[in-house]
Coordinates of C-alpha atoms in Angstrom, one line a residue:
X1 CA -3.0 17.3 18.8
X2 CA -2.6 14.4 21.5
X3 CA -4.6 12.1 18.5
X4 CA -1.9 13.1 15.7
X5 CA 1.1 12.4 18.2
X6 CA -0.3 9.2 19.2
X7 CA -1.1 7.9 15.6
X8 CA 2.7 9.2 14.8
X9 CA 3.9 7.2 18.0
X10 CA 2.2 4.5 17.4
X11 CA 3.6 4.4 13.1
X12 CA 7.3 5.4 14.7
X13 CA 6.9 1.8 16.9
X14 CA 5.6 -0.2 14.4
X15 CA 8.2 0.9 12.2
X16 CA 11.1 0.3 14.7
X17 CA 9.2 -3.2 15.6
X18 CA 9.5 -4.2 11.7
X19 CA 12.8 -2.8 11.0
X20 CA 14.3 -4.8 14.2
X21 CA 12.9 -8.3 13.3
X22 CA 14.4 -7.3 9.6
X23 CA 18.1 -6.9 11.4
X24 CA 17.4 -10.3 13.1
X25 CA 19.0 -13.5 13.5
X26 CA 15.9 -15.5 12.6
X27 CA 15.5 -13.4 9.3
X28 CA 18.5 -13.4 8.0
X29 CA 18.7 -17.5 8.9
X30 CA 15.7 -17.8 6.8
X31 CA 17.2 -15.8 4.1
X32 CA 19.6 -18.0 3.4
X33 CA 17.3 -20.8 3.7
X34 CA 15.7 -18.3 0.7
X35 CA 18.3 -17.4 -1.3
X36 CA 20.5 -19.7 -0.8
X37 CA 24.5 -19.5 0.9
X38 CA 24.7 -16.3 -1.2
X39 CA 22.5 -14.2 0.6
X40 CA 25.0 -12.2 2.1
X41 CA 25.6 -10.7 -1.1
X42 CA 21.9 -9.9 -1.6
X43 CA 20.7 -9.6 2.0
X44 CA 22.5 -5.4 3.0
X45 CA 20.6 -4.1 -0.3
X46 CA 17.4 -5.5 0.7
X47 CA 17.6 -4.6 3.7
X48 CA 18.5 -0.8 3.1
X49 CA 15.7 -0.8 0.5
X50 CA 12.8 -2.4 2.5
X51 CA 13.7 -0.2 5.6
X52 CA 13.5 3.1 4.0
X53 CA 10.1 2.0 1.7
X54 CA 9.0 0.8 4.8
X55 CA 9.3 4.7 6.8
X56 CA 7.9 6.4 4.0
X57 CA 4.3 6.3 4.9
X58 CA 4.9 7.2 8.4
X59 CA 6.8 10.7 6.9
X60 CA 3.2 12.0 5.4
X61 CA 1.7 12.2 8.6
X62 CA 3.5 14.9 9.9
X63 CA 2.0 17.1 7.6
X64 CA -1.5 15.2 6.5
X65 CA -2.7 14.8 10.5
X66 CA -4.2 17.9 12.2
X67 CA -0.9 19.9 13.8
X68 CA 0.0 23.2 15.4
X69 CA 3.4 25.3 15.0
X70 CA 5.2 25.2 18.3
X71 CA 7.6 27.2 17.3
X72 CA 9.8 29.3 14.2
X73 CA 13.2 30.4 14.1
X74 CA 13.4 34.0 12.2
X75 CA 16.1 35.5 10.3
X76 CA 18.8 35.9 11.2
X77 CA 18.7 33.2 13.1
X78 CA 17.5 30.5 10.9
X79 CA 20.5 30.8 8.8
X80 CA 22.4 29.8 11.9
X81 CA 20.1 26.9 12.0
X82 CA 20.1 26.0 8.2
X83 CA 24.2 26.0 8.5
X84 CA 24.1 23.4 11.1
X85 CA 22.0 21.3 8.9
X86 CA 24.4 21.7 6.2
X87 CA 27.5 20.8 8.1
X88 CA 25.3 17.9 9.6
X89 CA 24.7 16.3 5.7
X90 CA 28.9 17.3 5.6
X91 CA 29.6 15.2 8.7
X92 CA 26.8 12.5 7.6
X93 CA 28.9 11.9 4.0
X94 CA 31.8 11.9 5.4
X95 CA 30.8 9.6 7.7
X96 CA 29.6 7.2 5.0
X97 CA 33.1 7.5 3.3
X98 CA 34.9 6.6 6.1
X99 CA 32.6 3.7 6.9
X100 CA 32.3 2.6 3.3
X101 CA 29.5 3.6 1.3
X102 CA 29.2 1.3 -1.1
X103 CA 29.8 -1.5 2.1
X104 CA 27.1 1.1 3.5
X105 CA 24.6 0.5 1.1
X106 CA 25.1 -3.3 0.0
X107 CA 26.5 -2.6 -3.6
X108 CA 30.2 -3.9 -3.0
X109 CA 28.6 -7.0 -1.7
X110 CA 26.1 -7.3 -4.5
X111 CA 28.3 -7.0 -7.5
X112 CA 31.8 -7.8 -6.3
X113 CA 33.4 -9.9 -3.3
X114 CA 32.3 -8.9 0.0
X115 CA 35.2 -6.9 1.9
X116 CA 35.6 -9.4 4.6
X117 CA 38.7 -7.1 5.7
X118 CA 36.6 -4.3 6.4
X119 CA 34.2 -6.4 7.9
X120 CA 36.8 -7.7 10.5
X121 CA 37.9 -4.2 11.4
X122 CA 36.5 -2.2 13.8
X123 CA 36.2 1.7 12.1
X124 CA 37.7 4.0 14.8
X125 CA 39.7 7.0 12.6
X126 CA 38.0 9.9 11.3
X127 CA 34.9 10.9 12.6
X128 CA 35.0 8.1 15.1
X129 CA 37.8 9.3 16.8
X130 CA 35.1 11.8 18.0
X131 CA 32.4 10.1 18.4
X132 CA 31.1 6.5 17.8
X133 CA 28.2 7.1 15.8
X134 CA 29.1 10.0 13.9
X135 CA 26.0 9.1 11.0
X136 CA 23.3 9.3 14.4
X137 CA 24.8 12.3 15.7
X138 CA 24.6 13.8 12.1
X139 CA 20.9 12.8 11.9
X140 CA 19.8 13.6 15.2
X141 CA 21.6 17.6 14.8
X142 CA 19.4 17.3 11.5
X143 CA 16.4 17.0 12.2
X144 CA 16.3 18.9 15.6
X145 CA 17.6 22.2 13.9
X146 CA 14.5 22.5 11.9
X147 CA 13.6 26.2 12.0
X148 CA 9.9 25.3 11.8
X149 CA 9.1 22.5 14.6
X150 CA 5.4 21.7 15.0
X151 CA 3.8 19.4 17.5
X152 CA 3.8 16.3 14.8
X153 CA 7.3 16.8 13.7
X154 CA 8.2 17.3 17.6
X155 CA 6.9 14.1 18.3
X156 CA 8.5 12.6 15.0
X157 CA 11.9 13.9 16.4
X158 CA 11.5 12.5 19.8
X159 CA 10.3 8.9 18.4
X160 CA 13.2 8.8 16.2
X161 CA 15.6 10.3 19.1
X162 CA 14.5 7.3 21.1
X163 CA 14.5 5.1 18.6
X164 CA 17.9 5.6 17.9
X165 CA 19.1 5.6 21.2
X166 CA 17.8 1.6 21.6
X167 CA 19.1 0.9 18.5
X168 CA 22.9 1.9 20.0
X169 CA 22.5 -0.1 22.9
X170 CA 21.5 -3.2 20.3
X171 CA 23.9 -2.4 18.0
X172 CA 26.9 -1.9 20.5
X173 CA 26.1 -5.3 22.3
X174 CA 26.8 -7.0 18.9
X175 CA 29.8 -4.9 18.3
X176 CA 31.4 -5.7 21.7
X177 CA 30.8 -9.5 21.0
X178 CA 32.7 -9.1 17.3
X179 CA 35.5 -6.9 18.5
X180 CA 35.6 -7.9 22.4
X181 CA 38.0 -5.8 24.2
X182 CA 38.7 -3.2 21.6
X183 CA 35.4 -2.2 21.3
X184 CA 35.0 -2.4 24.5
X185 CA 37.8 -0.1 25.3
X186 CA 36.6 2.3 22.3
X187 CA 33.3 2.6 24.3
X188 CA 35.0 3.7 27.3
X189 CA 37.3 6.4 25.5
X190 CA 35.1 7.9 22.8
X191 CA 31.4 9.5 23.5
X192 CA 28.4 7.9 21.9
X193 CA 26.7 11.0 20.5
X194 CA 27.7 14.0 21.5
X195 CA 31.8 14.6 20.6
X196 CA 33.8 16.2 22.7
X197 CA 36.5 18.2 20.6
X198 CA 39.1 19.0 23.2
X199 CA 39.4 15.6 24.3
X200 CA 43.0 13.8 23.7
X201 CA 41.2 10.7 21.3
X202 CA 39.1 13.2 19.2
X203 CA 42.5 15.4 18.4
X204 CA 44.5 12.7 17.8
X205 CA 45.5 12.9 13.6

């Protein structure tokens, strides 16, 4: 088992290494060297595309490598579980509405012009008045209320946990330098992961 989790550990990195130097600077400088001053409008699709072709070999080994079942959640218990998966696909598509979905995925910049309003406008109703990544929380509630968990997919979970968790403090440093103060102040106000309902921001209408 320690051979299967360090395989999956060591797929998880590589992965988050690739997908990193795919969100940087230098790439997307040298896309537009590529595709020209347009790339903008090409560069969000490719992006989404390669990084989800990219984790689909490190998915198989969860189930291919050698593995033991560290746990299972019976009825009627694993309904309660399945229900919080389904109101975590719920909170992860309305998440992606309020964000933009199309903006999401890179098909309002591929076949029409760019929403550059959108783009100047911090996203801080809906959802994000609860939490400030409402799509990671979704994800994260996802995949840890599996009522099978296994050693591999334990270790998948905790990779991806982690991975996420970098990724915030990446993401949120570019954030604060577009938005400045206001995100800044957002921060401060509004939990990163984990919502808290009876606060005065998250029952605001």
């Amino acid at each position: 088992m320690i051979i299967s989790s360090a395989i999956i550990i060591l797929a998880v990195t590589l992965y988050g290494v690739f997908h990193s130097w795919l969100a940087s600077n230098a790439v997307k400088t040298y896309s537009k060297r590529l595709l020209g001053a347009n790339s903008n409008r090409y560069y969000r699709l490719i992006y989404n595309f390669i990084a989800v072709i990219s984790l689909l070999p490190v998915l198989p080994l969860v189930v291919l490598l050698p593995d033991q079942t560290l746990y299972l959640v019976r009825t009627p218990w694993m309904y309660l579980f399945m229900a919080g998966q389904i109101v975590a696909v719920i909170g992860l598509l309305i998440g992606l509405w309020q964000t933009g979905i199309n903006d999401f995925l890179g098909f309002s910049q591929l076949y029409g012009v760019p929403n550059q309003l959108k783009s100047e406008t911090m996203v801080a109703s809906g959802l994000y008045r609860c939490v400030r990544h409402p799509l990671y929380t979704a994800g994260l509630i996802f995949i840890w209320l599996m009522p099978v968990m296994t050693s591999n997919l334990f270790t998948l979970n905790l990779c991806l946990t982690l991975y996420i968790i970098v990724g915030i403090y990446f993401e949120e440093r570019k954030l604060v330098r577009d938005f400045g103060d206001s995100y800044a102040s957002y921060r401060r106000s509004t939990p990163m992961l984990i919502p808290r309902p009876w606060s005065k921001t998250c029952r605001k209408p």
